[in-house]
Short mmCIF file of N, CA and C in Angstrom, two decimals:
data_model
loop_
_atom_site.label_atom_id
_atom_site.label_comp_id
_atom_site.label_asym_id
_atom_site.label_seq_id
_atom_site.Cartn_x
_atom_site.Cartn_y
_atom_site.Cartn_z
N UNK A 1 212.28 60.72 -74.28
CA UNK A 1 211.61 59.78 -74.79
C UNK A 1 211.80 58.36 -74.02
N UNK A 2 213.00 58.18 -73.71
CA UNK A 2 213.42 56.73 -72.98
C UNK A 2 212.77 56.68 -71.55
N UNK A 3 212.72 57.86 -71.05
CA UNK A 3 212.06 57.89 -69.68
C UNK A 3 210.59 57.82 -69.73
N UNK A 4 209.92 58.22 -70.74
CA UNK A 4 208.53 58.02 -70.85
C UNK A 4 208.16 56.44 -71.00
N UNK A 5 209.10 55.83 -71.89
CA UNK A 5 208.93 54.34 -72.12
C UNK A 5 209.12 53.60 -70.87
N UNK A 6 210.21 54.02 -70.17
CA UNK A 6 210.46 53.39 -68.87
C UNK A 6 209.39 53.58 -67.82
N UNK A 7 208.72 54.55 -67.81
CA UNK A 7 207.51 54.98 -66.97
C UNK A 7 206.34 54.16 -67.37
N UNK A 8 206.07 53.95 -68.69
CA UNK A 8 204.98 53.19 -69.15
C UNK A 8 205.25 51.72 -68.77
N UNK A 9 206.47 51.18 -69.05
CA UNK A 9 206.78 49.87 -68.69
C UNK A 9 206.64 49.61 -67.33
N UNK A 10 207.02 50.49 -66.40
CA UNK A 10 207.02 50.44 -64.97
C UNK A 10 205.54 50.25 -64.50
N UNK A 11 204.64 51.01 -65.18
CA UNK A 11 203.33 51.12 -64.64
C UNK A 11 202.47 50.02 -65.13
N UNK A 12 202.68 49.44 -66.21
CA UNK A 12 201.89 48.42 -66.91
C UNK A 12 202.39 47.10 -67.09
N UNK A 13 203.67 46.73 -66.85
CA UNK A 13 204.22 45.48 -66.85
C UNK A 13 204.32 44.90 -65.47
N UNK A 14 203.96 43.63 -65.38
CA UNK A 14 204.09 42.89 -64.11
C UNK A 14 205.54 42.40 -63.93
N UNK A 15 205.97 42.21 -62.71
CA UNK A 15 207.17 41.58 -62.37
C UNK A 15 207.22 40.20 -62.84
N UNK A 16 208.28 39.64 -63.28
CA UNK A 16 208.51 38.31 -63.76
C UNK A 16 208.30 37.34 -62.45
N UNK A 17 207.64 36.22 -62.66
CA UNK A 17 207.42 35.39 -61.59
C UNK A 17 207.56 33.86 -61.92
N UNK A 18 207.80 33.19 -60.78
CA UNK A 18 207.90 31.72 -61.03
C UNK A 18 206.74 31.12 -61.58
N UNK A 19 206.65 30.39 -62.82
CA UNK A 19 205.53 29.96 -63.30
C UNK A 19 205.62 28.47 -63.42
N UNK A 20 206.68 27.88 -62.89
CA UNK A 20 206.85 26.46 -62.98
C UNK A 20 205.77 25.50 -62.30
N UNK A 21 205.44 24.44 -62.74
CA UNK A 21 204.52 23.61 -62.24
C UNK A 21 204.99 22.90 -61.05
N UNK A 22 204.37 22.80 -60.04
CA UNK A 22 204.59 22.05 -58.94
C UNK A 22 203.33 21.39 -58.20
N UNK A 23 203.14 20.18 -58.81
CA UNK A 23 201.95 19.41 -58.34
C UNK A 23 201.86 19.15 -56.89
N UNK A 24 202.91 19.19 -56.21
CA UNK A 24 203.05 18.80 -54.73
C UNK A 24 202.63 19.99 -53.84
N UNK A 25 202.34 21.20 -54.46
CA UNK A 25 201.87 22.22 -53.59
C UNK A 25 200.47 22.45 -54.02
N UNK A 26 199.53 22.27 -53.04
CA UNK A 26 198.00 22.43 -53.40
C UNK A 26 197.65 23.57 -52.89
N UNK A 27 196.99 24.35 -53.84
CA UNK A 27 196.45 25.71 -53.43
C UNK A 27 195.03 25.42 -52.68
N UNK A 28 194.93 26.21 -51.46
CA UNK A 28 193.52 26.20 -50.87
C UNK A 28 192.70 27.41 -51.31
N UNK A 29 191.62 27.12 -51.67
CA UNK A 29 190.74 28.12 -52.24
C UNK A 29 189.49 28.49 -51.61
N UNK A 30 189.15 27.60 -50.54
CA UNK A 30 187.96 27.91 -49.83
C UNK A 30 187.99 27.20 -48.34
N UNK A 31 187.13 27.47 -47.63
CA UNK A 31 186.97 26.98 -46.24
C UNK A 31 187.00 25.48 -46.10
N UNK A 32 186.23 24.75 -47.08
CA UNK A 32 186.11 23.38 -47.19
C UNK A 32 187.58 22.80 -47.43
N UNK A 33 188.37 23.16 -48.37
CA UNK A 33 189.60 22.76 -48.65
C UNK A 33 190.58 22.86 -47.40
N UNK A 34 190.34 24.07 -46.68
CA UNK A 34 191.11 24.24 -45.50
C UNK A 34 190.94 23.20 -44.34
N UNK A 35 189.53 22.94 -44.21
CA UNK A 35 189.21 21.77 -43.25
C UNK A 35 189.78 20.51 -43.61
N UNK A 36 189.68 20.20 -44.81
CA UNK A 36 190.01 18.89 -45.41
C UNK A 36 191.75 18.76 -45.18
N UNK A 37 192.40 19.92 -45.43
CA UNK A 37 193.85 19.94 -45.48
C UNK A 37 194.52 20.08 -44.01
N UNK A 38 193.96 20.91 -43.16
CA UNK A 38 194.54 21.08 -41.95
C UNK A 38 193.68 20.77 -40.68
N UNK A 39 192.49 21.33 -40.65
CA UNK A 39 191.68 21.28 -39.54
C UNK A 39 191.14 19.94 -39.09
N UNK A 40 191.05 19.01 -40.28
CA UNK A 40 190.58 17.68 -39.79
C UNK A 40 191.35 16.88 -38.72
N UNK A 41 192.73 17.37 -38.71
CA UNK A 41 193.60 16.70 -37.77
C UNK A 41 193.62 17.40 -36.19
N UNK A 42 192.80 18.48 -36.05
CA UNK A 42 192.87 19.10 -34.83
C UNK A 42 192.48 18.34 -33.69
N UNK A 43 191.62 17.37 -33.73
CA UNK A 43 191.22 16.61 -32.49
C UNK A 43 192.39 15.79 -32.10
N UNK A 44 193.18 15.22 -33.12
CA UNK A 44 194.27 14.32 -32.72
C UNK A 44 195.38 15.32 -32.22
N UNK A 45 195.49 16.57 -32.73
CA UNK A 45 196.70 17.39 -32.27
C UNK A 45 196.33 17.85 -30.91
N UNK A 46 195.16 18.07 -30.37
CA UNK A 46 194.83 18.56 -29.17
C UNK A 46 195.25 17.48 -28.14
N UNK A 47 195.32 16.02 -28.52
CA UNK A 47 195.74 15.11 -27.54
C UNK A 47 197.11 14.60 -27.55
N UNK A 48 197.81 15.30 -28.49
CA UNK A 48 199.07 14.92 -28.80
C UNK A 48 200.23 15.08 -27.62
N UNK A 49 201.19 14.33 -27.65
CA UNK A 49 202.38 14.30 -26.47
C UNK A 49 203.48 15.26 -27.06
N UNK A 50 203.71 16.41 -26.65
CA UNK A 50 204.81 17.20 -27.34
C UNK A 50 206.16 16.63 -26.73
N UNK A 51 206.17 15.77 -25.91
CA UNK A 51 207.46 15.25 -25.47
C UNK A 51 208.14 14.15 -26.34
N UNK A 52 207.28 13.64 -27.31
CA UNK A 52 207.71 12.69 -28.27
C UNK A 52 208.49 13.47 -29.36
N UNK A 53 209.87 13.04 -29.71
CA UNK A 53 210.70 13.61 -30.56
C UNK A 53 210.69 13.25 -31.94
N UNK A 54 209.70 12.48 -32.40
CA UNK A 54 209.66 11.95 -33.72
C UNK A 54 208.50 12.51 -34.39
N UNK A 55 208.46 12.57 -35.74
CA UNK A 55 207.36 13.19 -36.54
C UNK A 55 206.77 11.85 -37.13
N UNK A 56 207.08 10.72 -36.87
CA UNK A 56 206.63 9.51 -37.60
C UNK A 56 205.06 9.41 -37.69
N UNK A 57 204.40 9.63 -36.50
CA UNK A 57 202.96 9.52 -36.49
C UNK A 57 202.16 10.89 -36.54
N UNK A 58 202.91 11.89 -37.09
CA UNK A 58 202.36 13.09 -37.16
C UNK A 58 201.98 13.57 -38.62
N UNK A 59 200.80 14.13 -38.78
CA UNK A 59 200.25 14.58 -40.06
C UNK A 59 200.64 16.09 -39.97
N UNK A 60 201.56 16.44 -41.01
CA UNK A 60 202.10 17.84 -41.06
C UNK A 60 201.66 18.61 -42.34
N UNK A 61 201.65 19.78 -42.33
CA UNK A 61 201.29 20.53 -43.46
C UNK A 61 201.87 21.91 -43.34
N UNK A 62 202.70 22.20 -44.38
CA UNK A 62 203.61 23.51 -44.56
C UNK A 62 202.58 24.48 -45.42
N UNK A 63 202.14 25.46 -44.87
CA UNK A 63 201.22 26.40 -45.55
C UNK A 63 201.91 27.80 -45.73
N UNK A 64 201.96 28.24 -46.93
CA UNK A 64 202.33 29.59 -47.25
C UNK A 64 201.07 30.46 -47.44
N UNK A 65 200.96 31.52 -46.64
CA UNK A 65 199.97 32.56 -46.75
C UNK A 65 200.56 33.76 -47.53
N UNK A 66 200.13 33.93 -48.58
CA UNK A 66 200.85 35.07 -49.40
C UNK A 66 199.69 35.91 -50.03
N UNK A 67 200.22 37.12 -50.56
CA UNK A 67 199.37 37.99 -51.39
C UNK A 67 199.90 37.88 -52.74
N UNK A 68 199.07 37.71 -53.76
CA UNK A 68 199.52 37.57 -55.14
C UNK A 68 200.30 38.76 -55.61
N UNK A 69 200.05 39.92 -55.07
CA UNK A 69 200.84 41.06 -55.57
C UNK A 69 201.99 41.31 -54.78
N UNK A 70 202.44 40.41 -53.65
CA UNK A 70 203.50 40.70 -52.97
C UNK A 70 204.67 40.29 -53.56
N UNK A 71 205.78 41.20 -53.65
CA UNK A 71 206.98 41.00 -54.38
C UNK A 71 207.63 39.78 -53.82
N UNK A 72 207.79 39.67 -52.64
CA UNK A 72 208.63 38.66 -51.88
C UNK A 72 207.94 37.26 -52.20
N UNK A 73 206.55 37.11 -52.36
CA UNK A 73 205.96 36.01 -52.53
C UNK A 73 206.11 35.32 -53.93
N UNK A 74 206.37 36.42 -54.96
CA UNK A 74 206.57 36.05 -56.20
C UNK A 74 208.08 35.45 -56.38
N UNK A 75 208.94 36.12 -55.53
CA UNK A 75 210.31 35.89 -55.62
C UNK A 75 210.61 34.37 -54.97
N UNK A 76 209.87 34.03 -54.00
CA UNK A 76 210.12 32.74 -53.26
C UNK A 76 209.24 31.43 -53.64
N UNK A 77 208.45 31.59 -54.77
CA UNK A 77 207.65 30.50 -55.22
C UNK A 77 208.64 29.38 -55.64
N UNK A 78 209.72 29.49 -56.29
CA UNK A 78 210.60 28.65 -56.77
C UNK A 78 211.30 27.79 -55.40
N UNK A 79 211.45 28.68 -54.48
CA UNK A 79 211.97 27.89 -53.15
C UNK A 79 211.03 26.88 -52.65
N UNK A 80 209.74 27.34 -52.63
CA UNK A 80 208.64 26.41 -52.00
C UNK A 80 208.50 25.11 -52.75
N UNK A 81 208.68 25.35 -54.19
CA UNK A 81 208.60 24.25 -55.26
C UNK A 81 209.67 23.47 -54.89
N UNK A 82 210.85 23.79 -54.68
CA UNK A 82 211.96 23.01 -54.40
C UNK A 82 211.68 22.12 -53.21
N UNK A 83 211.29 22.71 -52.04
CA UNK A 83 211.10 21.97 -50.78
C UNK A 83 209.84 20.97 -51.03
N UNK A 84 208.88 21.31 -51.64
CA UNK A 84 207.72 20.50 -52.02
C UNK A 84 208.16 19.13 -52.61
N UNK A 85 209.06 19.46 -53.79
CA UNK A 85 209.38 18.22 -54.61
C UNK A 85 210.24 17.45 -53.78
N UNK A 86 211.14 17.99 -53.00
CA UNK A 86 212.15 17.20 -52.18
C UNK A 86 211.66 16.47 -50.99
N UNK A 87 210.61 17.07 -50.26
CA UNK A 87 210.42 16.77 -48.80
C UNK A 87 209.09 16.27 -48.63
N UNK A 88 208.09 16.38 -49.68
CA UNK A 88 206.65 16.16 -49.33
C UNK A 88 206.60 14.53 -49.28
N UNK A 89 205.71 14.20 -48.50
CA UNK A 89 205.45 12.68 -48.22
C UNK A 89 203.85 12.46 -47.98
N UNK A 90 203.42 11.39 -47.68
CA UNK A 90 201.97 11.25 -47.50
C UNK A 90 201.64 11.91 -46.16
N UNK A 91 202.47 12.06 -45.20
CA UNK A 91 202.15 12.63 -44.03
C UNK A 91 202.56 14.25 -43.71
N UNK A 92 203.40 14.57 -44.69
CA UNK A 92 203.98 15.95 -44.77
C UNK A 92 203.75 16.49 -46.11
N UNK A 93 202.55 17.40 -46.09
CA UNK A 93 202.12 17.94 -47.40
C UNK A 93 202.34 19.66 -47.44
N UNK A 94 202.41 20.13 -48.62
CA UNK A 94 202.60 21.70 -48.86
C UNK A 94 201.36 22.19 -49.52
N UNK A 95 200.99 23.44 -48.83
CA UNK A 95 199.98 24.09 -49.34
C UNK A 95 200.05 25.54 -49.46
N UNK A 96 199.30 26.36 -50.28
CA UNK A 96 199.43 27.80 -50.30
C UNK A 96 198.04 28.32 -50.33
N UNK A 97 197.95 29.47 -49.58
CA UNK A 97 196.82 30.18 -49.59
C UNK A 97 196.94 31.67 -49.96
N UNK A 98 196.17 32.12 -51.13
CA UNK A 98 196.26 33.50 -51.48
C UNK A 98 195.19 34.35 -50.55
N UNK A 99 195.82 35.13 -49.56
CA UNK A 99 194.92 35.82 -48.66
C UNK A 99 194.01 36.78 -49.35
N UNK A 100 194.35 37.25 -50.57
CA UNK A 100 193.39 38.22 -51.28
C UNK A 100 192.21 37.48 -51.70
N UNK A 101 192.19 36.20 -52.01
CA UNK A 101 191.02 35.48 -52.37
C UNK A 101 190.48 34.61 -51.33
N UNK A 102 191.24 34.20 -50.46
CA UNK A 102 190.43 33.28 -49.38
C UNK A 102 190.32 34.10 -48.14
N UNK A 103 189.17 34.26 -47.46
CA UNK A 103 189.17 35.09 -46.31
C UNK A 103 188.63 34.17 -45.26
N UNK A 104 189.02 34.55 -43.96
CA UNK A 104 188.40 33.99 -42.76
C UNK A 104 188.99 32.52 -42.18
N UNK A 105 189.76 31.95 -42.91
CA UNK A 105 190.36 30.60 -42.48
C UNK A 105 191.52 30.98 -41.51
N UNK A 106 192.13 32.14 -41.62
CA UNK A 106 193.39 32.42 -40.86
C UNK A 106 193.14 33.34 -39.72
N UNK A 107 191.90 33.63 -39.39
CA UNK A 107 191.54 34.75 -38.33
C UNK A 107 192.32 34.36 -37.05
N UNK A 108 192.30 33.21 -36.55
CA UNK A 108 192.87 32.75 -35.36
C UNK A 108 194.31 32.35 -35.21
N UNK A 109 195.06 32.50 -36.33
CA UNK A 109 196.45 32.24 -36.39
C UNK A 109 197.46 33.46 -36.74
N UNK A 110 196.82 34.58 -36.72
CA UNK A 110 197.70 35.81 -36.93
C UNK A 110 198.55 35.77 -38.22
N UNK A 111 197.99 35.85 -39.19
CA UNK A 111 198.57 36.20 -40.60
C UNK A 111 198.41 37.52 -40.98
N UNK A 112 199.67 37.96 -41.37
CA UNK A 112 199.69 39.36 -41.83
C UNK A 112 198.94 39.47 -43.32
N UNK A 113 198.04 40.23 -43.27
CA UNK A 113 197.13 40.30 -44.54
C UNK A 113 197.09 41.68 -45.01
N UNK A 114 197.76 42.74 -44.40
CA UNK A 114 197.75 44.17 -44.76
C UNK A 114 198.28 44.32 -46.25
N UNK A 115 197.54 44.85 -47.08
CA UNK A 115 197.96 44.99 -48.47
C UNK A 115 199.13 45.99 -48.59
N UNK A 116 199.23 46.96 -47.75
CA UNK A 116 200.33 47.87 -47.89
C UNK A 116 201.63 47.41 -47.34
N UNK A 117 201.44 46.31 -46.61
CA UNK A 117 202.70 45.77 -45.92
C UNK A 117 203.80 45.17 -46.88
N UNK A 118 205.03 45.31 -46.66
CA UNK A 118 206.05 44.67 -47.26
C UNK A 118 206.69 43.53 -46.59
N UNK A 119 205.83 43.01 -45.66
CA UNK A 119 206.27 41.80 -44.96
C UNK A 119 206.57 40.52 -45.84
N UNK A 120 207.36 39.66 -45.19
CA UNK A 120 207.53 38.29 -45.77
C UNK A 120 206.21 37.51 -45.74
N UNK A 121 205.88 36.57 -46.67
CA UNK A 121 204.75 35.81 -46.45
C UNK A 121 204.74 35.24 -45.23
N UNK A 122 203.59 34.82 -44.79
CA UNK A 122 203.49 34.05 -43.40
C UNK A 122 203.55 32.57 -43.68
N UNK A 123 204.63 31.87 -43.18
CA UNK A 123 204.80 30.36 -43.43
C UNK A 123 204.57 29.77 -42.16
N UNK A 124 203.61 28.72 -42.07
CA UNK A 124 203.28 28.00 -40.94
C UNK A 124 203.58 26.44 -41.09
N UNK A 125 203.97 25.85 -40.28
CA UNK A 125 203.93 24.19 -40.14
C UNK A 125 202.90 23.83 -39.06
N UNK A 126 201.77 23.08 -39.42
CA UNK A 126 201.04 22.51 -38.68
C UNK A 126 201.30 21.06 -38.43
N UNK A 127 201.16 20.71 -37.14
CA UNK A 127 201.44 19.31 -36.76
C UNK A 127 200.11 18.74 -36.16
N UNK A 128 199.46 17.99 -36.84
CA UNK A 128 198.15 17.43 -36.41
C UNK A 128 197.09 18.48 -36.30
N UNK A 129 197.08 19.48 -37.07
CA UNK A 129 196.25 20.63 -36.98
C UNK A 129 196.41 21.64 -36.21
N UNK A 130 197.66 21.61 -35.37
CA UNK A 130 198.07 22.58 -34.47
C UNK A 130 199.12 23.29 -34.88
N UNK A 131 199.17 24.66 -34.76
CA UNK A 131 200.33 25.58 -35.33
C UNK A 131 201.71 25.12 -34.47
N UNK A 132 202.64 24.71 -35.15
CA UNK A 132 203.86 24.15 -34.57
C UNK A 132 205.02 25.20 -34.66
N UNK A 133 205.03 25.75 -35.94
CA UNK A 133 206.27 26.64 -36.15
C UNK A 133 205.83 27.64 -37.30
N UNK A 134 206.32 28.85 -37.08
CA UNK A 134 205.93 29.92 -38.10
C UNK A 134 207.08 30.76 -38.39
N UNK A 135 207.03 31.41 -39.59
CA UNK A 135 208.08 32.44 -40.02
C UNK A 135 207.14 33.53 -40.61
N UNK A 136 207.40 34.88 -40.21
CA UNK A 136 208.48 35.27 -39.30
C UNK A 136 208.31 34.81 -38.05
N UNK A 137 209.47 34.46 -37.56
CA UNK A 137 209.62 33.90 -36.27
C UNK A 137 209.56 34.93 -35.11
N UNK A 138 209.44 34.47 -33.86
CA UNK A 138 209.43 35.35 -32.67
C UNK A 138 210.72 36.27 -32.43
N UNK A 139 211.99 35.68 -32.74
CA UNK A 139 213.20 36.36 -32.66
C UNK A 139 213.90 36.34 -34.05
N UNK A 140 213.69 37.32 -34.80
CA UNK A 140 214.30 37.30 -36.20
C UNK A 140 215.75 37.87 -36.00
N UNK A 141 216.25 38.21 -34.84
CA UNK A 141 217.61 38.68 -34.76
C UNK A 141 218.64 37.81 -34.34
N UNK A 142 218.19 36.46 -34.39
CA UNK A 142 219.22 35.39 -34.23
C UNK A 142 219.96 35.15 -35.48
N UNK A 143 221.14 34.39 -35.40
CA UNK A 143 221.76 34.20 -36.72
C UNK A 143 221.04 33.62 -37.64
N UNK A 144 220.15 32.57 -37.24
CA UNK A 144 219.37 31.85 -38.18
C UNK A 144 218.20 32.68 -38.69
N UNK A 145 217.78 33.77 -37.92
CA UNK A 145 216.62 34.64 -38.35
C UNK A 145 217.40 35.58 -39.42
N UNK A 146 218.52 36.00 -39.23
CA UNK A 146 219.28 36.87 -40.25
C UNK A 146 219.37 36.15 -41.47
N UNK A 147 219.79 34.85 -41.47
CA UNK A 147 219.82 34.07 -42.73
C UNK A 147 218.62 33.82 -43.42
N UNK A 148 217.51 33.73 -42.56
CA UNK A 148 216.15 33.53 -43.04
C UNK A 148 215.76 34.75 -43.89
N UNK A 149 216.10 36.00 -43.52
CA UNK A 149 215.91 37.22 -44.08
C UNK A 149 216.45 37.40 -45.55
N UNK A 150 217.54 36.64 -45.62
CA UNK A 150 218.20 36.70 -46.91
C UNK A 150 217.63 35.50 -47.77
N UNK A 151 216.62 34.80 -47.39
CA UNK A 151 216.05 33.79 -48.13
C UNK A 151 217.09 32.73 -48.37
N UNK A 152 217.81 32.21 -47.53
CA UNK A 152 218.80 31.15 -47.84
C UNK A 152 218.22 29.79 -47.64
N UNK A 153 218.24 28.95 -48.57
CA UNK A 153 217.63 27.65 -48.59
C UNK A 153 217.95 26.89 -47.55
N UNK A 154 219.25 26.87 -47.25
CA UNK A 154 219.66 25.95 -46.02
C UNK A 154 219.07 26.31 -44.70
N UNK A 155 219.03 27.75 -44.74
CA UNK A 155 218.53 28.20 -43.36
C UNK A 155 217.04 27.78 -43.11
N UNK A 156 216.42 27.88 -44.27
CA UNK A 156 214.79 27.39 -44.15
C UNK A 156 214.79 25.88 -43.89
N UNK A 157 215.54 25.12 -44.52
CA UNK A 157 215.67 23.64 -44.27
C UNK A 157 215.91 23.49 -42.71
N UNK A 158 216.87 24.24 -42.33
CA UNK A 158 217.28 23.99 -40.80
C UNK A 158 216.12 24.42 -39.84
N UNK A 159 215.46 25.66 -40.20
CA UNK A 159 214.45 26.26 -39.41
C UNK A 159 213.35 25.30 -39.19
N UNK A 160 212.81 24.95 -40.25
CA UNK A 160 211.76 24.16 -40.32
C UNK A 160 211.86 22.53 -40.30
N UNK A 161 213.10 22.17 -40.14
CA UNK A 161 213.51 20.80 -39.99
C UNK A 161 212.93 19.95 -40.93
N UNK A 162 212.92 20.29 -42.22
CA UNK A 162 212.45 19.71 -43.47
C UNK A 162 213.11 18.18 -43.48
N UNK A 163 214.28 18.19 -43.23
CA UNK A 163 214.98 16.79 -43.51
C UNK A 163 214.33 15.82 -42.45
N UNK A 164 214.36 16.12 -41.22
CA UNK A 164 213.87 15.48 -40.27
C UNK A 164 212.50 14.94 -40.39
N UNK A 165 211.57 16.02 -40.84
CA UNK A 165 210.11 15.64 -41.06
C UNK A 165 210.03 14.61 -42.22
N UNK A 166 210.84 14.94 -43.26
CA UNK A 166 210.93 14.00 -44.49
C UNK A 166 211.38 12.49 -43.97
N UNK A 167 212.41 12.41 -43.25
CA UNK A 167 213.06 11.18 -42.88
C UNK A 167 212.03 10.39 -41.97
N UNK A 168 211.36 10.96 -41.08
CA UNK A 168 210.51 10.22 -40.11
C UNK A 168 209.24 9.82 -40.80
N UNK A 169 208.75 10.39 -42.06
CA UNK A 169 207.54 10.10 -42.70
C UNK A 169 207.66 9.41 -44.06
N UNK A 170 208.91 9.43 -44.61
CA UNK A 170 209.18 8.96 -45.95
C UNK A 170 208.47 7.60 -46.30
N UNK A 171 208.40 6.65 -45.36
CA UNK A 171 207.90 5.35 -45.45
C UNK A 171 206.54 5.25 -45.21
N UNK A 172 205.75 6.32 -44.74
CA UNK A 172 204.46 6.20 -44.35
C UNK A 172 203.46 5.98 -45.56
N UNK A 173 202.38 5.35 -45.32
CA UNK A 173 201.47 5.02 -46.35
C UNK A 173 200.35 6.05 -46.44
N UNK A 174 199.63 6.30 -47.45
CA UNK A 174 198.48 7.13 -47.32
C UNK A 174 197.52 6.61 -46.35
N UNK A 175 196.58 7.51 -45.89
CA UNK A 175 195.69 7.18 -44.77
C UNK A 175 194.76 6.02 -45.44
N UNK A 176 194.31 6.19 -46.58
CA UNK A 176 193.39 5.18 -47.17
C UNK A 176 193.89 3.81 -47.18
N UNK A 177 195.20 3.71 -47.74
CA UNK A 177 195.87 2.47 -47.70
C UNK A 177 196.17 1.79 -46.21
N UNK A 178 196.52 2.66 -45.35
CA UNK A 178 196.88 2.22 -44.06
C UNK A 178 195.49 1.73 -43.47
N UNK A 179 194.30 2.38 -43.61
CA UNK A 179 193.05 1.90 -43.22
C UNK A 179 192.65 0.58 -43.64
N UNK A 180 192.85 0.45 -45.24
CA UNK A 180 192.50 -0.75 -45.78
C UNK A 180 193.46 -1.89 -45.26
N UNK A 181 194.61 -1.58 -44.87
CA UNK A 181 195.57 -2.50 -44.37
C UNK A 181 195.12 -3.06 -43.07
N UNK A 182 194.47 -2.05 -42.23
CA UNK A 182 194.01 -2.43 -41.01
C UNK A 182 192.87 -3.47 -41.08
N UNK A 183 191.92 -3.10 -42.01
CA UNK A 183 190.69 -3.83 -42.34
C UNK A 183 191.02 -5.32 -42.84
N UNK A 184 192.07 -5.37 -43.62
CA UNK A 184 192.56 -6.68 -44.15
C UNK A 184 193.18 -7.54 -42.93
N UNK A 185 193.95 -6.85 -41.99
CA UNK A 185 194.52 -7.62 -40.82
C UNK A 185 193.31 -8.12 -39.99
N UNK A 186 192.34 -7.40 -39.76
CA UNK A 186 191.12 -7.62 -38.97
C UNK A 186 190.45 -8.92 -39.59
N UNK A 187 190.18 -8.83 -41.01
CA UNK A 187 189.61 -10.04 -41.68
C UNK A 187 190.45 -11.30 -41.44
N UNK A 188 191.74 -11.06 -41.62
CA UNK A 188 192.68 -12.37 -41.42
C UNK A 188 192.69 -13.11 -40.00
N UNK A 189 192.58 -12.02 -39.01
CA UNK A 189 192.49 -12.34 -37.71
C UNK A 189 191.12 -13.21 -37.51
N UNK A 190 189.99 -12.74 -37.88
CA UNK A 190 188.65 -13.36 -37.75
C UNK A 190 188.71 -14.65 -38.46
N UNK A 191 189.33 -14.72 -39.63
CA UNK A 191 189.08 -16.11 -40.31
C UNK A 191 190.32 -17.19 -39.58
N UNK A 192 191.22 -16.72 -39.04
CA UNK A 192 192.05 -17.56 -38.36
C UNK A 192 191.41 -18.01 -36.99
N UNK A 193 190.55 -17.21 -36.33
CA UNK A 193 189.89 -17.67 -35.11
C UNK A 193 188.84 -18.64 -35.37
N UNK A 194 188.14 -18.44 -36.68
CA UNK A 194 187.11 -19.41 -37.12
C UNK A 194 187.59 -20.84 -37.44
N UNK A 195 188.83 -20.87 -37.96
CA UNK A 195 189.35 -22.05 -38.45
C UNK A 195 189.91 -22.87 -37.24
N UNK A 196 190.30 -22.11 -36.08
CA UNK A 196 190.76 -22.72 -34.82
C UNK A 196 189.67 -23.43 -34.11
#
């Protein structure tokens, strides 16, 4: 009798998952949102100088590509919420893409979308619309790679340089404000020239 009950529960009950609210993680649901979140910076990214060691003038996006039915994705939601709450700024934003619902936007960046796969969700940081860092990484057998496989929070912070990205962009203004500020400066310069 108990075995039948456990079998029914196993078949029909879903795994518990993190349902906490995290307004700093924006779900991407279509191509237009993808363009507005990541791809609009691609022209700037094509011209960027990789020898610069600061993130100050860089627009960055951390994107989790997950499958809603994937066990690891449900287990790691709280981890991404923690990172988003702690590290997001106006120039460093967090996004999520359910690959079961959104198709085509990740064709050129090698995201694992096989439904039978038990892989980790694909995690990518874009810098100015250009893929800069990803997990699973190229060499998962390093010490850091082994720590990442255990989903250690500190290992992810170190691997993705969350603290450095946050520190370099924490004082940045939103794009709209900075553009308004530039316009205000131009107006003041014009008025001072007229008074001279």
